[in-house]
Amino acid sequence: MDRNGDTLPPYYVSGLPDSYYVRLFPRQSVHLFHSSYCLHWRSQVPEGLEGKREVYLNGENMYIAKNTPPSVVKLFQEQFRKDFSLFLRLRHEELAFDGQMVLTFLGRKDEDVYSGDLNHLFGLLSQSLQSLVVEGLVEEEKVSSFNLPAYGPSVGEVTALVKESGAFEIAHIKLFEQNWDP
Ligand SMILES: C[S@@+](CC[C@H](N)C(=O)[O-])C[C@H]1O[C@@H](n2cnc3c(N)ncnc32)[C@H](O)[C@@H]1O
């Protein structure tokens, strides 16, 4: 019961030990999904960036930075497209008729793929790793071959993919800004 003594609808919370990029729940069994601060993580390092020959394509960066070539940006975007479409398809199978999802994740304010909080944050982290290389504490090759399985999409990119999926209607989409100043 809530504070006023009214009976609340029964609910069951479930925790499952697997990736959300696979089927997790029985068909049409879930009424409400909430994903909190997870969906900026990809299922893998962008396909095409993880191969041995391509490892240095993104220089010392671990994410999209000012000197990341457009071809590499495309790989990050393509991985997001595949993953997010898959996520929508899987959850659509699991949602009950009239079910809903609330998804909260990191993205970017502007359409410009080179400017966003994640670019800034991971840029600082790349610089930190680079300074460890300069000090001889980390091998350069390890930093050059490291790319993050992450992507922070714009509202426009998310909206486009949801529409493309044909499985969901967006009832509400909102961007909110976080203060990174510690
Ligand atoms: C920032 S935490 C958010 C945790 C929690 N949901 C919250 O809001 O406080 C991101 C979580 O996503 C998990 N994660 C990343 N990729 C995942 C995947 N493919 N399947 C399941 N969990 C994943 C990570 O292990 C991490 O625990």
mmCIF file of N, CA and C in Angstrom, residues 19-24 33 39 41-44 47 78-94 101 103 161-162 164-165 167-168:
data_model
loop_
_atom_site.group_PDB
_atom_site.id
_atom_site.type_symbol
_atom_site.label_atom_id
_atom_site.label_comp_id
_atom_site.label_asym_id
_atom_site.label_seq_id
_atom_site.Cartn_x
_atom_site.Cartn_y
_atom_site.Cartn_z
ATOM 1 N N SER A 19 23.502 -10.411 -21.488
ATOM 2 C CA SER A 19 23.550 -9.138 -22.194
ATOM 3 C C SER A 19 22.160 -8.748 -22.677
ATOM 4 N N TYR A 20 21.878 -7.430 -22.671
ATOM 5 C CA TYR A 20 20.581 -6.986 -23.215
ATOM 6 C C TYR A 20 20.585 -6.990 -24.740
ATOM 7 N N TYR A 21 21.648 -7.469 -25.340
ATOM 8 C CA TYR A 21 21.658 -7.639 -26.799
ATOM 9 C C TYR A 21 21.315 -9.082 -27.189
ATOM 10 N N VAL A 22 20.739 -9.831 -26.245
ATOM 11 C CA VAL A 22 20.156 -11.148 -26.566
ATOM 12 C C VAL A 22 18.740 -11.182 -25.983
ATOM 13 N N ARG A 23 17.943 -12.182 -26.411
ATOM 14 C CA ARG A 23 16.613 -12.328 -25.833
ATOM 15 C C ARG A 23 16.761 -12.693 -24.364
ATOM 16 N N LEU A 24 16.024 -12.003 -23.488
ATOM 17 C CA LEU A 24 16.150 -12.222 -22.043
ATOM 18 C C LEU A 24 14.865 -12.734 -21.402
ATOM 19 N N PHE A 33 9.692 -1.816 -19.402
ATOM 20 C CA PHE A 33 11.152 -1.905 -19.332
ATOM 21 C C PHE A 33 11.699 -0.548 -18.935
ATOM 22 N N LEU A 39 22.500 2.197 -22.354
ATOM 23 C CA LEU A 39 22.417 1.954 -23.800
ATOM 24 C C LEU A 39 23.435 2.724 -24.643
ATOM 25 N N TRP A 41 26.426 1.904 -24.182
ATOM 26 C CA TRP A 41 27.418 0.825 -24.341
ATOM 27 C C TRP A 41 27.023 -0.079 -25.491
ATOM 28 N N ARG A 42 27.968 -0.291 -26.384
ATOM 29 C CA ARG A 42 27.746 -1.134 -27.553
ATOM 30 C C ARG A 42 27.979 -2.600 -27.174
ATOM 31 N N SER A 43 27.557 -3.499 -28.068
ATOM 32 C CA SER A 43 27.746 -4.925 -27.822
ATOM 33 C C SER A 43 29.198 -5.343 -28.031
ATOM 34 N N GLN A 44 29.941 -4.512 -28.772
ATOM 35 C CA GLN A 44 31.358 -4.819 -29.039
ATOM 36 C C GLN A 44 32.045 -3.543 -29.546
ATOM 37 N N GLU A 47 32.609 -2.872 -35.270
ATOM 38 C CA GLU A 47 33.075 -3.869 -36.229
ATOM 39 C C GLU A 47 33.957 -3.178 -37.268
ATOM 40 N N GLU A 78 27.677 2.904 -37.212
ATOM 41 C CA GLU A 78 27.086 1.671 -37.735
ATOM 42 C C GLU A 78 26.875 0.652 -36.611
ATOM 43 N N GLN A 79 27.842 0.594 -35.674
ATOM 44 C CA GLN A 79 27.697 -0.322 -34.538
ATOM 45 C C GLN A 79 26.501 0.080 -33.676
ATOM 46 N N PHE A 80 26.338 1.400 -33.503
ATOM 47 C CA PHE A 80 25.173 1.889 -32.745
ATOM 48 C C PHE A 80 23.880 1.506 -33.463
ATOM 49 N N ARG A 81 23.863 1.705 -34.784
ATOM 50 C CA ARG A 81 22.656 1.401 -35.559
ATOM 51 C C ARG A 81 22.264 -0.077 -35.392
ATOM 52 N N LYS A 82 23.274 -0.952 -35.544
ATOM 53 C CA LYS A 82 23.013 -2.400 -35.419
ATOM 54 C C LYS A 82 22.515 -2.746 -34.014
ATOM 55 N N ASP A 83 23.241 -2.255 -33.014
ATOM 56 C CA ASP A 83 22.925 -2.617 -31.623
ATOM 57 C C ASP A 83 21.563 -2.093 -31.191
ATOM 58 N N PHE A 84 21.311 -0.823 -31.496
ATOM 59 C CA PHE A 84 20.072 -0.218 -30.996
ATOM 60 C C PHE A 84 18.866 -0.838 -31.711
ATOM 61 N N SER A 85 19.009 -1.113 -33.005
ATOM 62 C CA SER A 85 17.923 -1.763 -33.751
ATOM 63 C C SER A 85 17.647 -3.144 -33.168
ATOM 64 N N LEU A 86 18.740 -3.870 -32.861
ATOM 65 C CA LEU A 86 18.596 -5.201 -32.271
ATOM 66 C C LEU A 86 17.897 -5.103 -30.917
ATOM 67 N N PHE A 87 18.324 -4.134 -30.089
ATOM 68 C CA PHE A 87 17.717 -3.951 -28.763
ATOM 69 C C PHE A 87 16.210 -3.712 -28.903
ATOM 70 N N LEU A 88 15.832 -2.837 -29.834
ATOM 71 C CA LEU A 88 14.406 -2.529 -30.018
ATOM 72 C C LEU A 88 13.629 -3.772 -30.465
ATOM 73 N N ARG A 89 14.238 -4.533 -31.387
ATOM 74 C CA ARG A 89 13.563 -5.729 -31.903
ATOM 75 C C ARG A 89 13.371 -6.773 -30.790
ATOM 76 N N LEU A 90 14.427 -6.973 -29.989
ATOM 77 C CA LEU A 90 14.359 -7.977 -28.914
ATOM 78 C C LEU A 90 13.326 -7.590 -27.861
ATOM 79 N N ARG A 91 13.376 -6.311 -27.437
ATOM 80 C CA ARG A 91 12.442 -5.883 -26.378
ATOM 81 C C ARG A 91 11.017 -5.855 -26.901
ATOM 82 N N HIS A 92 10.863 -5.560 -28.190
ATOM 83 C CA HIS A 92 9.515 -5.563 -28.768
ATOM 84 C C HIS A 92 8.902 -6.954 -28.691
ATOM 85 N N GLU A 93 9.731 -7.976 -28.906
ATOM 86 C CA GLU A 93 9.235 -9.354 -28.808
ATOM 87 C C GLU A 93 8.828 -9.685 -27.373
ATOM 88 N N GLU A 94 9.532 -9.090 -26.418
ATOM 89 C CA GLU A 94 9.303 -9.448 -25.011
ATOM 90 C C GLU A 94 8.198 -8.626 -24.348
ATOM 91 N N MET A 101 8.438 1.323 -22.699
ATOM 92 C CA MET A 101 9.836 1.347 -22.254
ATOM 93 C C MET A 101 10.210 2.775 -21.855
ATOM 94 N N LEU A 103 13.790 4.600 -21.480
ATOM 95 C CA LEU A 103 15.232 4.406 -21.696
ATOM 96 C C LEU A 103 15.972 5.699 -21.382
ATOM 97 N N LEU A 161 16.151 5.960 -35.707
ATOM 98 C CA LEU A 161 16.214 4.497 -35.585
ATOM 99 C C LEU A 161 14.922 3.907 -35.030
ATOM 100 N N VAL A 162 14.310 4.620 -34.082
ATOM 101 C CA VAL A 162 13.043 4.126 -33.530
ATOM 102 C C VAL A 162 11.995 4.085 -34.643
ATOM 103 N N GLU A 164 12.591 3.887 -37.865
ATOM 104 C CA GLU A 164 13.009 2.860 -38.831
ATOM 105 C C GLU A 164 12.607 1.462 -38.349
ATOM 106 N N SER A 165 12.649 1.258 -37.033
ATOM 107 C CA SER A 165 12.324 -0.073 -36.488
ATOM 108 C C SER A 165 10.861 -0.425 -36.757
ATOM 109 N N ALA A 167 8.591 -0.561 -34.791
ATOM 110 C CA ALA A 167 8.028 -1.342 -33.690
ATOM 111 C C ALA A 167 7.482 -0.463 -32.560
ATOM 112 N N PHE A 168 7.955 0.772 -32.487
ATOM 113 C CA PHE A 168 7.583 1.635 -31.358
ATOM 114 C C PHE A 168 7.150 3.018 -31.820
#
